[in-house]
């Protein structure tokens, strides 16, 4: 997650396709300085609503309504 640069996002499934819910659990229970706001749902919606949206907007992440424009903002995997 630390490798996601400002202005980009990844989905929970991008981080671990076999366990996206586990990724969410880790983010929800970690008190570290992880850029948790750069991880979104597969449809571009935000798990943390207004707070997450504000942080993403500060970084210039393109939005489509209340969702991240994944076509433009999703950091592609090099796997």
C-alpha positions as protocol buffer text, in pm:
chain_id: "A"
residue {
  index: 1
  type: UNK
  ca { x: 0 y: 0 z: 0 }
}
residue {
  index: 2
  type: UNK
  ca { x: 287 y: 235 z: 65 }
}
residue {
  index: 3
  type: UNK
  ca { x: 385 y: 192 z: -301 }
}
residue {
  index: 4
  type: UNK
  ca { x: 63 y: 357 z: -421 }
}
residue {
  index: 5
  type: UNK
  ca { x: 169 y: 710 z: -517 }
}
residue {
  index: 6
  type: UNK
  ca { x: -42 y: 1017 z: -441 }
}
residue {
  index: 7
  type: UNK
  ca { x: -309 y: 1069 z: -703 }
}
residue {
  index: 8
  type: UNK
  ca { x: -364 y: 698 z: -765 }
}
residue {
  index: 9
  type: UNK
  ca { x: -565 y: 418 z: -606 }
}
residue {
  index: 10
  type: UNK
  ca { x: -575 y: 39 z: -599 }
}
residue {
  index: 11
  type: UNK
  ca { x: -867 y: -183 z: -511 }
}
residue {
  index: 12
  type: UNK
  ca { x: -874 y: -430 z: -224 }
}
residue {
  index: 13
  type: UNK
  ca { x: -865 y: -707 z: -485 }
}
residue {
  index: 14
  type: UNK
  ca { x: -563 y: -551 z: -658 }
}
residue {
  index: 15
  type: UNK
  ca { x: -369 y: -582 z: -336 }
}
residue {
  index: 16
  type: UNK
  ca { x: -471 y: -944 z: -274 }
}
residue {
  index: 17
  type: UNK
  ca { x: -707 y: -1102 z: -528 }
}
residue {
  index: 18
  type: UNK
  ca { x: -759 y: -1406 z: -306 }
}
residue {
  index: 19
  type: UNK
  ca { x: -842 y: -1214 z: 11 }
}
residue {
  index: 20
  type: UNK
  ca { x: -974 y: -861 z: -52 }
}
residue {
  index: 21
  type: UNK
  ca { x: -1176 y: -865 z: 270 }
}
residue {
  index: 22
  type: UNK
  ca { x: -862 y: -948 z: 465 }
}
residue {
  index: 23
  type: UNK
  ca { x: -698 y: -639 z: 312 }
}
residue {
  index: 24
  type: UNK
  ca { x: -991 y: -436 z: 445 }
}
residue {
  index: 25
  type: UNK
  ca { x: -952 y: -592 z: 789 }
}
residue {
  index: 26
  type: UNK
  ca { x: -583 y: -508 z: 798 }
}
residue {
  index: 27
  type: UNK
  ca { x: -652 y: -148 z: 700 }
}
residue {
  index: 28
  type: UNK
  ca { x: -930 y: -118 z: 956 }
}
residue {
  index: 29
  type: UNK
  ca { x: -719 y: -250 z: 1243 }
}
residue {
  index: 30
  type: UNK
  ca { x: -375 y: -107 z: 1165 }
}
residue {
  index: 31
  type: UNK
  ca { x: -270 y: 211 z: 1344 }
}
residue {
  index: 32
  type: UNK
  ca { x: 23 y: 263 z: 1112 }
}
residue {
  index: 33
  type: UNK
  ca { x: 84 y: 543 z: 867 }
}
residue {
  index: 34
  type: UNK
  ca { x: -48 y: 341 z: 573 }
}
residue {
  index: 35
  type: UNK
  ca { x: -213 y: 544 z: 296 }
}
residue {
  index: 36
  type: UNK
  ca { x: -543 y: 362 z: 362 }
}
residue {
  index: 37
  type: UNK
  ca { x: -741 y: 623 z: 169 }
}
residue {
  index: 38
  type: UNK
  ca { x: -579 y: 509 z: -158 }
}
residue {
  index: 39
  type: UNK
  ca { x: -751 y: 169 z: -139 }
}
residue {
  index: 40
  type: UNK
  ca { x: -1107 y: 159 z: -273 }
}
residue {
  index: 41
  type: UNK
  ca { x: -1375 y: -93 z: -361 }
}
residue {
  index: 42
  type: UNK
  ca { x: -1375 y: -263 z: -701 }
}
residue {
  index: 43
  type: UNK
  ca { x: -1655 y: -34 z: -822 }
}
residue {
  index: 44
  type: UNK
  ca { x: -1468 y: 280 z: -717 }
}
residue {
  index: 45
  type: UNK
  ca { x: -1688 y: 348 z: -415 }
}
residue {
  index: 46
  type: UNK
  ca { x: -1534 y: 459 z: -88 }
}
residue {
  index: 47
  type: UNK
  ca { x: -1548 y: 254 z: 231 }
}
residue {
  index: 48
  type: UNK
  ca { x: -1479 y: 560 z: 448 }
}
residue {
  index: 49
  type: UNK
  ca { x: -1708 y: 808 z: 273 }
}
residue {
  index: 50
  type: UNK
  ca { x: -1650 y: 1182 z: 311 }
}
residue {
  index: 51
  type: UNK
  ca { x: -1323 y: 1151 z: 501 }
}
residue {
  index: 52
  type: UNK
  ca { x: -1169 y: 928 z: 235 }
}
residue {
  index: 53
  type: UNK
  ca { x: -1309 y: 1141 z: -47 }
}
residue {
  index: 54
  type: UNK
  ca { x: -1155 y: 1457 z: 101 }
}
residue {
  index: 55
  type: UNK
  ca { x: -811 y: 1295 z: 124 }
}
residue {
  index: 56
  type: UNK
  ca { x: -833 y: 1164 z: -233 }
}
residue {
  index: 57
  type: UNK
  ca { x: -951 y: 1500 z: -364 }
}
residue {
  index: 58
  type: UNK
  ca { x: -652 y: 1670 z: -195 }
}
residue {
  index: 59
  type: UNK
  ca { x: -429 y: 1438 z: -398 }
}
residue {
  index: 60
  type: UNK
  ca { x: -611 y: 1511 z: -724 }
}
residue {
  index: 61
  type: UNK
  ca { x: -766 y: 1166 z: -768 }
}
residue {
  index: 62
  type: UNK
  ca { x: -1024 y: 1190 z: -1049 }
}
residue {
  index: 63
  type: UNK
  ca { x: -1380 y: 1120 z: -941 }
}
residue {
  index: 64
  type: UNK
  ca { x: -1706 y: 1036 z: -1115 }
}
residue {
  index: 65
  type: UNK
  ca { x: -1974 y: 1152 z: -877 }
}
residue {
  index: 66
  type: UNK
  ca { x: -1917 y: 979 z: -543 }
}
residue {
  index: 67
  type: UNK
  ca { x: -1683 y: 717 z: -689 }
}
residue {
  index: 68
  type: UNK
  ca { x: -1322 y: 715 z: -800 }
}
residue {
  index: 69
  type: UNK
  ca { x: -1280 y: 714 z: -1178 }
}
residue {
  index: 70
  type: UNK
  ca { x: -1091 y: 386 z: -1183 }
}
residue {
  index: 71
  type: UNK
  ca { x: -1019 y: 408 z: -1554 }
}
residue {
  index: 72
  type: UNK
  ca { x: -803 y: 714 z: -1486 }
}
residue {
  index: 73
  type: UNK
  ca { x: -690 y: 670 z: -1124 }
}
residue {
  index: 74
  type: UNK
  ca { x: -625 y: 297 z: -1084 }
}
residue {
  index: 75
  type: UNK
  ca { x: -258 y: 209 z: -1054 }
}
residue {
  index: 76
  type: UNK
  ca { x: -209 y: -91 z: -1278 }
}
residue {
  index: 77
  type: UNK
  ca { x: -40 y: -400 z: -1145 }
}
residue {
  index: 78
  type: UNK
  ca { x: 286 y: -514 z: -1296 }
}
residue {
  index: 79
  type: UNK
  ca { x: 232 y: -878 z: -1196 }
}
